[in-house]
Amino acid sequence: MAPDKEKETPCVGYKRGPPWVFKGSALYQLHLVKASTARAFVPRELRLVEAFGYTLGGMFLARYHDSPAGAFDELVVIAGIVWDPPTSCAWAARVLVNSVEACRHGRKEVGLPSHVATFSKTEASALGSKPLVKSNGFLSVLGIGSAVPEQESRREIEISETKGSSTKHLCNISMPITGSHNKHHKWMGPAIRMSLPSFSGQTEDHPDLLKYSCKVECRVRPVSPARIWNPRTTEPQECSDGKINSAGPKVLADSDAQSQSISVLLSKPIFALEFSSLRMHVDAPKIVVPHCKKKEVGYSSTESEL
């Protein structure tokens, strides 16, 4: 049918880049993720940045009102931070978008584990279900407290992956309604500029290791971490063969990758940042050689993309 063909056609907006420009708002939330969980996604030639059995992972939840694919939602599940001198970069375990064009671009052009999903949103003054993940006392150090008022207005998002005619529930995310949507939270924080480098690749579409950069301009302020839970799934810790997968995404089955992604989301949050007036420039990815392999073949630092 004609509508299906249109969905398969790459969005014209992506052809104008790179850099590809995305405008909107986002929640950037860091979690303490078990190193054993993160290693299921990270290539074995990259060193995971960890301490006491944990690494920094989390999520990047964004709503773009303007992008090469038009308006869409995105959830990036961050497995952890990897080190390849002289930089450290994030590694995405799973990327969920409610845009076929954005999904295709992520897979084909950026080497991301992108999947199409639905983002069902509701707003309420209180939630009836109890979340599995709660904020902690670390927020007091940031001066924003650890308790969230029970009667405050919140937005709940139910995220489900879609594949063909089937749909599988992934998680629920609940967060306070802030910024321009809440008259009690008018302060949007200082304007900043920063770069968020990330590794990608080693997928079916891109077997090479890739690196790309997201240059961000936004207003940023600390907020209470979002509540994340999955009432239909217990937290998985092992792959289907009963052993933690340490060989990276090349041998991690998609069903296991989805389960391990839920483990990342359900891990303990430490703090969250709200990005408003977001303008993000994403550069085209480049093929890179891991530091350990550069030593093996005698690469000099000037030959490295890093």
PDB file of C-alpha atoms in Angstrom:
ATOM      1  CA  MET A   1       0.000   0.000   0.000  1.00  0.00           C
ATOM      2  CA  ALA A   2       1.140   3.539  -0.673  1.00  0.00           C
ATOM      3  CA  PRO A   3       1.270   4.644   3.006  1.00  0.00           C
ATOM      4  CA  ASP A   4       3.648   1.774   3.842  1.00  0.00           C
ATOM      5  CA  LYS A   5       5.969   2.754   1.009  1.00  0.00           C
ATOM      6  CA  GLU A   6       6.079   6.294   2.302  1.00  0.00           C
ATOM      7  CA  LYS A   7       7.102   5.049   5.731  1.00  0.00           C
ATOM      8  CA  GLU A   8       9.996   3.090   4.242  1.00  0.00           C
ATOM      9  CA  THR A   9      11.316   6.138   2.363  1.00  0.00           C
ATOM     10  CA  PRO A  10      14.095   8.003   4.214  1.00  0.00           C
ATOM     11  CA  CYS A  11      12.998  11.390   5.519  1.00  0.00           C
ATOM     12  CA  VAL A  12      14.082  14.218   3.222  1.00  0.00           C
ATOM     13  CA  GLY A  13      15.297  16.168   6.258  1.00  0.00           C
ATOM     14  CA  TYR A  14      18.137  13.740   6.961  1.00  0.00           C
ATOM     15  CA  LYS A  15      19.499  14.291   3.458  1.00  0.00           C
ATOM     16  CA  ARG A  16      20.222  17.928   4.334  1.00  0.00           C
ATOM     17  CA  GLY A  17      22.723  16.962   7.030  1.00  0.00           C
ATOM     18  CA  PRO A  18      25.036  16.331   8.635  1.00  0.00           C
ATOM     19  CA  PRO A  19      25.025  17.851  11.100  1.00  0.00           C
ATOM     20  CA  TRP A  20      21.440  16.840  11.844  1.00  0.00           C
ATOM     21  CA  VAL A  21      19.637  19.329  14.097  1.00  0.00           C
ATOM     22  CA  PHE A  22      17.102  18.358  16.770  1.00  0.00           C
ATOM     23  CA  LYS A  23      15.096  20.866  18.847  1.00  0.00           C
ATOM     24  CA  GLY A  24      12.975  20.139  21.885  1.00  0.00           C
ATOM     25  CA  SER A  25      13.408  19.164  25.554  1.00  0.00           C
ATOM     26  CA  ALA A  26      14.911  16.196  27.389  1.00  0.00           C
ATOM     27  CA  LEU A  27      15.587  14.474  30.694  1.00  0.00           C
ATOM     28  CA  TYR A  28      19.150  13.185  31.129  1.00  0.00           C
ATOM     29  CA  GLN A  29      19.262  10.749  34.048  1.00  0.00           C
ATOM     30  CA  LEU A  30      22.288   8.892  35.401  1.00  0.00           C
ATOM     31  CA  HIS A  31      22.018   5.529  37.173  1.00  0.00           C
ATOM     32  CA  LEU A  32      24.408   3.222  38.980  1.00  0.00           C
ATOM     33  CA  VAL A  33      24.360   0.216  36.648  1.00  0.00           C
ATOM     34  CA  LYS A  34      25.907  -3.130  37.529  1.00  0.00           C
ATOM     35  CA  ALA A  35      29.052  -3.627  35.486  1.00  0.00           C
ATOM     36  CA  SER A  36      27.957  -7.184  34.681  1.00  0.00           C
ATOM     37  CA  THR A  37      24.772  -5.805  33.105  1.00  0.00           C
ATOM     38  CA  ALA A  38      26.589  -3.127  31.084  1.00  0.00           C
ATOM     39  CA  ARG A  39      29.202  -5.579  29.758  1.00  0.00           C
ATOM     40  CA  ALA A  40      26.450  -7.491  27.948  1.00  0.00           C
ATOM     41  CA  PHE A  41      26.301  -4.552  25.514  1.00  0.00           C
ATOM     42  CA  VAL A  42      29.824  -3.100  25.432  1.00  0.00           C
ATOM     43  CA  PRO A  43      32.323  -4.587  22.917  1.00  0.00           C
ATOM     44  CA  ARG A  44      35.042  -6.570  24.653  1.00  0.00           C
ATOM     45  CA  GLU A  45      37.797  -4.410  23.103  1.00  0.00           C
ATOM     46  CA  LEU A  46      36.477  -1.331  24.960  1.00  0.00           C
ATOM     47  CA  ARG A  47      37.182  -0.891  28.651  1.00  0.00           C
ATOM     48  CA  LEU A  48      34.167  -0.198  30.843  1.00  0.00           C
ATOM     49  CA  VAL A  49      34.655   2.674  33.305  1.00  0.00           C
ATOM     50  CA  GLU A  50      33.646   1.088  36.614  1.00  0.00           C
ATOM     51  CA  ALA A  51      34.199   1.206  40.357  1.00  0.00           C
ATOM     52  CA  PHE A  52      33.117  -1.310  42.990  1.00  0.00           C
ATOM     53  CA  GLY A  53      31.225  -3.319  40.381  1.00  0.00           C
ATOM     54  CA  TYR A  54      29.200  -0.405  38.963  1.00  0.00           C
ATOM     55  CA  THR A  55      29.345   1.975  36.016  1.00  0.00           C
ATOM     56  CA  LEU A  56      27.376   5.115  35.101  1.00  0.00           C
ATOM     57  CA  GLY A  57      24.470   4.426  32.781  1.00  0.00           C
ATOM     58  CA  GLY A  58      20.903   5.667  32.657  1.00  0.00           C
ATOM     59  CA  MET A  59      18.684   7.234  30.042  1.00  0.00           C
ATOM     60  CA  PHE A  60      18.138  10.201  27.746  1.00  0.00           C
ATOM     61  CA  LEU A  61      14.403  10.804  27.290  1.00  0.00           C
ATOM     62  CA  ALA A  62      13.633  13.463  24.691  1.00  0.00           C
ATOM     63  CA  ARG A  63      10.681  15.042  22.941  1.00  0.00           C
ATOM     64  CA  TYR A  64      11.669  16.761  19.702  1.00  0.00           C
ATOM     65  CA  HIS A  65       9.238  19.270  18.226  1.00  0.00           C
ATOM     66  CA  ASP A  66      11.524  19.890  15.252  1.00  0.00           C
ATOM     67  CA  SER A  67      13.982  17.471  13.636  1.00  0.00           C
ATOM     68  CA  PRO A  68      14.862  15.954  10.240  1.00  0.00           C
ATOM     69  CA  ALA A  69      12.114  13.390  10.955  1.00  0.00           C
ATOM     70  CA  GLY A  70       9.637  15.942  12.278  1.00  0.00           C
ATOM     71  CA  ALA A  71       8.251  15.718  15.821  1.00  0.00           C
ATOM     72  CA  PHE A  72       8.962  12.469  17.675  1.00  0.00           C
ATOM     73  CA  ASP A  73       9.875  10.974  21.071  1.00  0.00           C
ATOM     74  CA  GLU A  74      13.114   9.181  21.879  1.00  0.00           C
ATOM     75  CA  LEU A  75      14.370   7.048  24.750  1.00  0.00           C
ATOM     76  CA  VAL A  76      18.076   6.208  24.739  1.00  0.00           C
ATOM     77  CA  VAL A  77      19.002   3.524  27.280  1.00  0.00           C
ATOM     78  CA  ILE A  78      22.638   4.129  28.237  1.00  0.00           C
ATOM     79  CA  ALA A  79      24.404   0.927  29.304  1.00  0.00           C
ATOM     80  CA  GLY A  80      27.499   2.634  30.686  1.00  0.00           C
ATOM     81  CA  ILE A  81      30.614   4.693  30.063  1.00  0.00           C
ATOM     82  CA  VAL A  82      33.546   3.203  28.157  1.00  0.00           C
ATOM     83  CA  TRP A  83      37.147   4.388  28.010  1.00  0.00           C
ATOM     84  CA  ASP A  84      39.297   4.567  24.902  1.00  0.00           C
ATOM     85  CA  PRO A  85      42.073   7.141  25.490  1.00  0.00           C
ATOM     86  CA  PRO A  86      41.990  10.067  25.426  1.00  0.00           C
ATOM     87  CA  THR A  87      38.206  10.171  25.835  1.00  0.00           C
ATOM     88  CA  SER A  88      35.370   8.401  27.565  1.00  0.00           C
ATOM     89  CA  CYS A  89      32.071   7.946  25.743  1.00  0.00           C
ATOM     90  CA  ALA A  90      28.586   6.639  26.402  1.00  0.00           C
ATOM     91  CA  TRP A  91      27.402   3.325  24.956  1.00  0.00           C
ATOM     92  CA  ALA A  92      23.708   3.005  24.048  1.00  0.00           C
ATOM     93  CA  ALA A  93      22.117  -0.320  24.916  1.00  0.00           C
ATOM     94  CA  ARG A  94      18.858   0.418  23.093  1.00  0.00           C
ATOM     95  CA  VAL A  95      17.222   3.357  21.327  1.00  0.00           C
ATOM     96  CA  LEU A  96      13.433   3.633  21.108  1.00  0.00           C
ATOM     97  CA  VAL A  97      11.668   6.133  18.837  1.00  0.00           C
ATOM     98  CA  ASN A  98       8.083   6.562  17.662  1.00  0.00           C
ATOM     99  CA  SER A  99       9.209   7.447  14.142  1.00  0.00           C
ATOM    100  CA  VAL A 100       9.975   4.943  11.383  1.00  0.00           C
ATOM    101  CA  GLU A 101      12.234   7.511   9.667  1.00  0.00           C
ATOM    102  CA  ALA A 102      14.217   8.209  12.834  1.00  0.00           C
ATOM    103  CA  CYS A 103      14.563   4.475  13.520  1.00  0.00           C
ATOM    104  CA  ARG A 104      15.860   3.785  10.028  1.00  0.00           C
ATOM    105  CA  HIS A 105      18.321   6.684  10.231  1.00  0.00           C
ATOM    106  CA  GLY A 106      19.641   5.516  13.591  1.00  0.00           C
ATOM    107  CA  ARG A 107      20.239   2.008  12.298  1.00  0.00           C
ATOM    108  CA  LYS A 108      21.520   2.738   8.799  1.00  0.00           C
ATOM    109  CA  GLU A 109      23.463   5.967   9.297  1.00  0.00           C
ATOM    110  CA  VAL A 110      24.565   6.060  12.947  1.00  0.00           C
ATOM    111  CA  GLY A 111      24.905   2.362  13.795  1.00  0.00           C
ATOM    112  CA  LEU A 112      22.513   2.516  16.745  1.00  0.00           C
ATOM    113  CA  PRO A 113      20.346  -0.337  18.107  1.00  0.00           C
ATOM    114  CA  SER A 114      17.173   1.602  17.206  1.00  0.00           C
ATOM    115  CA  HIS A 115      13.646   0.193  17.480  1.00  0.00           C
ATOM    116  CA  VAL A 116      10.188   1.602  16.815  1.00  0.00           C
ATOM    117  CA  ALA A 117       8.068   2.118  19.917  1.00  0.00           C
ATOM    118  CA  THR A 118       4.887   3.757  21.134  1.00  0.00           C
ATOM    119  CA  PHE A 119       4.926   6.463  23.833  1.00  0.00           C
ATOM    120  CA  SER A 120       1.506   6.619  25.544  1.00  0.00           C
ATOM    121  CA  LYS A 121       1.254   9.697  27.791  1.00  0.00           C
ATOM    122  CA  THR A 122      -1.133  10.553  30.605  1.00  0.00           C
ATOM    123  CA  GLU A 123      -1.166  13.291  33.243  1.00  0.00           C
ATOM    124  CA  ALA A 124      -2.412  12.938  36.819  1.00  0.00           C
ATOM    125  CA  SER A 125      -2.101  14.535  40.253  1.00  0.00           C
ATOM    126  CA  ALA A 126      -1.132  11.217  41.875  1.00  0.00           C
ATOM    127  CA  LEU A 127      -0.107   7.718  40.810  1.00  0.00           C
ATOM    128  CA  GLY A 128      -1.868   4.583  42.029  1.00  0.00           C
ATOM    129  CA  SER A 129       0.959   2.118  41.329  1.00  0.00           C
ATOM    130  CA  LYS A 130       4.141   1.881  43.349  1.00  0.00           C
ATOM    131  CA  PRO A 131       7.389   2.309  41.362  1.00  0.00           C
ATOM    132  CA  LEU A 132      10.328  -0.072  41.714  1.00  0.00           C
ATOM    133  CA  VAL A 133      12.892   2.719  41.390  1.00  0.00           C
ATOM    134  CA  LYS A 134      12.994   5.633  43.791  1.00  0.00           C
ATOM    135  CA  SER A 135      15.161   8.709  44.228  1.00  0.00           C
ATOM    136  CA  ASN A 136      17.822   8.649  46.953  1.00  0.00           C
ATOM    137  CA  GLY A 137      19.541  10.858  49.487  1.00  0.00           C
ATOM    138  CA  PHE A 138      22.267  11.876  47.041  1.00  0.00           C
ATOM    139  CA  LEU A 139      19.841  14.502  45.705  1.00  0.00           C
ATOM    140  CA  SER A 140      20.123  16.384  49.012  1.00  0.00           C
ATOM    141  CA  VAL A 141      23.739  17.166  48.139  1.00  0.00           C
ATOM    142  CA  LEU A 142      22.467  18.921  45.020  1.00  0.00           C
ATOM    143  CA  GLY A 143      19.990  20.892  47.110  1.00  0.00           C
ATOM    144  CA  ILE A 144      16.877  19.496  45.464  1.00  0.00           C
ATOM    145  CA  GLY A 145      15.768  16.980  48.102  1.00  0.00           C
ATOM    146  CA  SER A 146      14.957  13.311  47.725  1.00  0.00           C
ATOM    147  CA  ALA A 147      11.216  13.280  48.402  1.00  0.00           C
ATOM    148  CA  VAL A 148       8.643  13.966  45.705  1.00  0.00           C
ATOM    149  CA  PRO A 149       5.280  15.377  46.858  1.00  0.00           C
ATOM    150  CA  GLU A 150       2.521  12.816  46.444  1.00  0.00           C
ATOM    151  CA  GLN A 151      -0.055  15.245  45.057  1.00  0.00           C
ATOM    152  CA  GLU A 152       2.085  17.068  42.507  1.00  0.00           C
ATOM    153  CA  SER A 153       1.136  16.922  38.851  1.00  0.00           C
ATOM    154  CA  ARG A 154       3.024  14.200  37.005  1.00  0.00           C
ATOM    155  CA  ARG A 155       3.300  12.921  33.476  1.00  0.00           C
ATOM    156  CA  GLU A 156       3.359   9.168  33.014  1.00  0.00           C
ATOM    157  CA  ILE A 157       4.697   7.605  29.828  1.00  0.00           C
ATOM    158  CA  GLU A 158       4.127   3.955  28.978  1.00  0.00           C
ATOM    159  CA  ILE A 159       6.649   2.752  26.410  1.00  0.00           C
ATOM    160  CA  SER A 160       6.112  -0.355  24.293  1.00  0.00           C
ATOM    161  CA  GLU A 161       8.191  -1.715  21.443  1.00  0.00           C
ATOM    162  CA  THR A 162       6.380  -2.471  18.215  1.00  0.00           C
ATOM    163  CA  LYS A 163       7.450  -4.958  15.583  1.00  0.00           C
ATOM    164  CA  GLY A 164       5.026  -5.564  12.770  1.00  0.00           C
ATOM    165  CA  SER A 165       1.646  -6.193  14.347  1.00  0.00           C
ATOM    166  CA  SER A 166       3.054  -7.194  17.756  1.00  0.00           C
ATOM    167  CA  THR A 167       3.615  -4.900  20.724  1.00  0.00           C
ATOM    168  CA  LYS A 168       5.662  -5.599  23.858  1.00  0.00           C
ATOM    169  CA  HIS A 169       5.524  -3.421  26.956  1.00  0.00           C
ATOM    170  CA  LEU A 170       8.948  -2.160  28.060  1.00  0.00           C
ATOM    171  CA  CYS A 171       8.481   0.221  30.980  1.00  0.00           C
ATOM    172  CA  ASN A 172       6.581   3.083  32.580  1.00  0.00           C
ATOM    173  CA  ILE A 173       8.259   6.421  33.316  1.00  0.00           C
ATOM    174  CA  SER A 174       6.723   9.026  35.602  1.00  0.00           C
ATOM    175  CA  MET A 175       8.082  12.531  36.160  1.00  0.00           C
ATOM    176  CA  PRO A 176       6.907  15.842  37.617  1.00  0.00           C
ATOM    177  CA  ILE A 177       5.482  18.335  35.135  1.00  0.00           C
ATOM    178  CA  THR A 178       8.002  21.164  35.223  1.00  0.00           C
ATOM    179  CA  GLY A 179       9.257  24.086  33.206  1.00  0.00           C
ATOM    180  CA  SER A 180       6.751  26.012  31.103  1.00  0.00           C
ATOM    181  CA  HIS A 181       4.084  23.421  31.963  1.00  0.00           C
ATOM    182  CA  ASN A 182       4.132  24.241  35.687  1.00  0.00           C
ATOM    183  CA  LYS A 183       3.731  27.777  37.064  1.00  0.00           C
ATOM    184  CA  HIS A 184       5.631  26.779  40.240  1.00  0.00           C
ATOM    185  CA  HIS A 185       8.800  25.914  38.264  1.00  0.00           C
ATOM    186  CA  LYS A 186       9.630  28.986  36.178  1.00  0.00           C
ATOM    187  CA  TRP A 187      13.409  28.928  36.645  1.00  0.00           C
ATOM    188  CA  MET A 188      14.884  26.967  33.727  1.00  0.00           C
ATOM    189  CA  GLY A 189      18.526  27.075  34.807  1.00  0.00           C
ATOM    190  CA  PRO A 190      21.584  28.557  33.081  1.00  0.00           C
ATOM    191  CA  ALA A 191      22.246  28.360  29.351  1.00  0.00           C
ATOM    192  CA  ILE A 192      25.087  25.977  28.546  1.00  0.00           C
ATOM    193  CA  ARG A 193      26.922  24.404  25.636  1.00  0.00           C
ATOM    194  CA  MET A 194      28.467  20.955  25.815  1.00  0.00           C
ATOM    195  CA  SER A 195      29.458  17.950  23.740  1.00  0.00           C
ATOM    196  CA  LEU A 196      28.196  14.415  24.428  1.00  0.00           C
ATOM    197  CA  PRO A 197      30.508  11.981  22.587  1.00  0.00           C
ATOM    198  CA  SER A 198      29.205   8.463  22.047  1.00  0.00           C
ATOM    199  CA  PHE A 199      30.325   5.175  20.545  1.00  0.00           C
ATOM    200  CA  SER A 200      28.053   3.107  18.327  1.00  0.00           C
ATOM    201  CA  GLY A 201      28.312   0.443  15.650  1.00  0.00           C
ATOM    202  CA  GLN A 202      29.161  -3.251  15.790  1.00  0.00           C
ATOM    203  CA  THR A 203      25.638  -3.939  14.599  1.00  0.00           C
ATOM    204  CA  GLU A 204      24.308  -5.848  11.604  1.00  0.00           C
ATOM    205  CA  ASP A 205      24.133  -2.613   9.606  1.00  0.00           C
ATOM    206  CA  HIS A 206      27.494  -1.265  10.855  1.00  0.00           C
ATOM    207  CA  PRO A 207      29.995  -3.973  11.924  1.00  0.00           C
ATOM    208  CA  ASP A 208      32.735  -1.360  12.516  1.00  0.00           C
ATOM    209  CA  LEU A 209      33.111   0.616  15.725  1.00  0.00           C
ATOM    210  CA  LEU A 210      31.829   4.161  15.238  1.00  0.00           C
ATOM    211  CA  LYS A 211      32.086   7.405  17.150  1.00  0.00           C
ATOM    212  CA  TYR A 212      29.863  10.454  16.841  1.00  0.00           C
ATOM    213  CA  SER A 213      29.335  13.678  18.754  1.00  0.00           C
ATOM    214  CA  CYS A 214      26.180  15.465  19.903  1.00  0.00           C
ATOM    215  CA  LYS A 215      26.769  19.200  20.392  1.00  0.00           C
ATOM    216  CA  VAL A 216      24.130  20.483  22.787  1.00  0.00           C
ATOM    217  CA  GLU A 217      22.885  23.990  23.522  1.00  0.00           C
ATOM    218  CA  CYS A 218      20.172  24.239  26.184  1.00  0.00           C
ATOM    219  CA  ARG A 219      18.986  25.535  29.536  1.00  0.00           C
ATOM    220  CA  VAL A 220      19.769  22.987  32.240  1.00  0.00           C
ATOM    221  CA  ARG A 221      18.708  22.483  35.854  1.00  0.00           C
ATOM    222  CA  PRO A 222      18.737  19.561  38.330  1.00  0.00           C
ATOM    223  CA  VAL A 223      15.402  17.831  38.950  1.00  0.00           C
ATOM    224  CA  SER A 224      14.191  14.845  40.934  1.00  0.00           C
ATOM    225  CA  PRO A 225      14.846  11.604  39.017  1.00  0.00           C
ATOM    226  CA  ALA A 226      11.954  10.087  37.130  1.00  0.00           C
ATOM    227  CA  ARG A 227      10.282   7.004  38.569  1.00  0.00           C
ATOM    228  CA  ILE A 228      10.753   3.980  36.347  1.00  0.00           C
ATOM    229  CA  TRP A 229       9.080   0.624  36.742  1.00  0.00           C
ATOM    230  CA  ASN A 230       7.881  -2.393  34.867  1.00  0.00           C
ATOM    231  CA  PRO A 231       4.962  -4.099  36.670  1.00  0.00           C
ATOM    232  CA  ARG A 232       4.957  -7.004  34.213  1.00  0.00           C
ATOM    233  CA  THR A 233       8.623  -8.008  34.322  1.00  0.00           C
ATOM    234  CA  THR A 234      10.987  -8.917  37.151  1.00  0.00           C
ATOM    235  CA  GLU A 235      14.485  -7.525  36.887  1.00  0.00           C
ATOM    236  CA  PRO A 236      16.574  -9.887  34.703  1.00  0.00           C
ATOM    237  CA  GLN A 237      20.245 -10.428  35.482  1.00  0.00           C
ATOM    238  CA  GLU A 238      21.241 -13.200  33.094  1.00  0.00           C
ATOM    239  CA  CYS A 239      20.992 -14.031  29.414  1.00  0.00           C
ATOM    240  CA  SER A 240      18.852 -16.950  28.287  1.00  0.00           C
ATOM    241  CA  ASP A 241      21.771 -19.396  28.496  1.00  0.00           C
ATOM    242  CA  GLY A 242      22.104 -18.676  32.212  1.00  0.00           C
ATOM    243  CA  LYS A 243      25.391 -16.778  31.942  1.00  0.00           C
ATOM    244  CA  ILE A 244      26.174 -13.112  31.759  1.00  0.00           C
ATOM    245  CA  ASN A 245      27.137 -12.253  28.208  1.00  0.00           C
ATOM    246  CA  SER A 246      30.569 -10.603  28.077  1.00  0.00           C
ATOM    247  CA  ALA A 247      31.239 -10.753  24.361  1.00  0.00           C
ATOM    248  CA  GLY A 248      29.300  -7.644  23.424  1.00  0.00           C
ATOM    249  CA  PRO A 249      26.287  -6.925  21.208  1.00  0.00           C
ATOM    250  CA  LYS A 250      27.365  -9.171  18.324  1.00  0.00           C
ATOM    251  CA  VAL A 251      26.185 -12.275  20.201  1.00  0.00           C
ATOM    252  CA  LEU A 252      23.497 -10.754  22.415  1.00  0.00           C
ATOM    253  CA  ALA A 253      20.121 -11.905  21.147  1.00  0.00           C
ATOM    254  CA  ASP A 254      17.523  -9.161  20.728  1.00  0.00           C
ATOM    255  CA  SER A 255      15.228 -10.656  23.372  1.00  0.00           C
ATOM    256  CA  ASP A 256      18.131 -10.699  25.842  1.00  0.00           C
ATOM    257  CA  ALA A 257      19.132  -7.168  24.830  1.00  0.00           C
ATOM    258  CA  GLN A 258      15.626  -5.955  25.573  1.00  0.00           C
ATOM    259  CA  SER A 259      15.594  -7.660  28.988  1.00  0.00           C
ATOM    260  CA  GLN A 260      19.019  -6.314  29.894  1.00  0.00           C
ATOM    261  CA  SER A 261      17.878  -2.831  28.814  1.00  0.00           C
ATOM    262  CA  ILE A 262      15.080  -3.065  31.361  1.00  0.00           C
ATOM    263  CA  SER A 263      17.736  -3.927  33.975  1.00  0.00           C
ATOM    264  CA  VAL A 264      19.552  -0.693  33.122  1.00  0.00           C
ATOM    265  CA  LEU A 265      16.348   1.362  33.433  1.00  0.00           C
ATOM    266  CA  LEU A 266      15.463  -0.258  36.767  1.00  0.00           C
ATOM    267  CA  SER A 267      18.911   0.394  38.246  1.00  0.00           C
ATOM    268  CA  LYS A 268      19.383   3.004  40.974  1.00  0.00           C
ATOM    269  CA  PRO A 269      19.209   6.660  39.840  1.00  0.00           C
ATOM    270  CA  ILE A 270      21.654   9.151  41.362  1.00  0.00           C
ATOM    271  CA  PHE A 271      20.635  12.429  39.726  1.00  0.00           C
ATOM    272  CA  ALA A 272      18.786  13.908  36.766  1.00  0.00           C
ATOM    273  CA  LEU A 273      19.047  17.028  34.609  1.00  0.00           C
ATOM    274  CA  GLU A 274      16.257  18.706  32.691  1.00  0.00           C
ATOM    275  CA  PHE A 275      17.239  20.129  29.301  1.00  0.00           C
ATOM    276  CA  SER A 276      14.895  22.834  28.003  1.00  0.00           C
ATOM    277  CA  SER A 277      15.191  25.009  24.883  1.00  0.00           C
ATOM    278  CA  LEU A 278      17.282  22.121  23.571  1.00  0.00           C
ATOM    279  CA  ARG A 279      19.131  22.452  20.274  1.00  0.00           C
ATOM    280  CA  MET A 280      21.290  19.434  19.435  1.00  0.00           C
ATOM    281  CA  HIS A 281      23.641  19.045  16.462  1.00  0.00           C
ATOM    282  CA  VAL A 282      24.544  15.431  15.657  1.00  0.00           C
ATOM    283  CA  ASP A 283      27.592  14.873  13.468  1.00  0.00           C
ATOM    284  CA  ALA A 284      27.984  11.969  11.064  1.00  0.00           C
ATOM    285  CA  PRO A 285      29.748   9.022  12.750  1.00  0.00           C
ATOM    286  CA  LYS A 286      33.320   8.061  11.889  1.00  0.00           C
ATOM    287  CA  ILE A 287      34.973   4.667  12.001  1.00  0.00           C
ATOM    288  CA  VAL A 288      37.467   4.394  14.860  1.00  0.00           C
ATOM    289  CA  VAL A 289      40.015   1.828  15.994  1.00  0.00           C
ATOM    290  CA  PRO A 290      39.885   0.814  19.682  1.00  0.00           C
ATOM    291  CA  HIS A 291      42.942   1.838  21.686  1.00  0.00           C
ATOM    292  CA  CYS A 292      43.961  -1.761  22.411  1.00  0.00           C
ATOM    293  CA  LYS A 293      43.984  -2.609  18.691  1.00  0.00           C
ATOM    294  CA  LYS A 294      45.924   0.540  17.810  1.00  0.00           C
ATOM    295  CA  LYS A 295      48.710  -0.713  20.069  1.00  0.00           C
ATOM    296  CA  GLU A 296      48.662  -4.102  18.387  1.00  0.00           C
ATOM    297  CA  VAL A 297      49.062  -2.706  14.862  1.00  0.00           C
ATOM    298  CA  GLY A 298      51.342   0.188  15.796  1.00  0.00           C
ATOM    299  CA  TYR A 299      48.975   3.133  15.165  1.00  0.00           C
ATOM    300  CA  SER A 300      50.231   6.554  16.180  1.00  0.00           C
ATOM    301  CA  SER A 301      47.970   8.999  18.000  1.00  0.00           C
ATOM    302  CA  THR A 302      47.739  11.218  14.903  1.00  0.00           C
ATOM    303  CA  GLU A 303      46.237   8.333  12.935  1.00  0.00           C
ATOM    304  CA  SER A 304      43.428   7.868  15.404  1.00  0.00           C
ATOM    305  CA  GLU A 305      39.996   9.393  14.962  1.00  0.00           C
ATOM    306  CA  LEU A 306      40.043  10.013  18.705  1.00  0.00           C
TER     307      LEU A 306
END
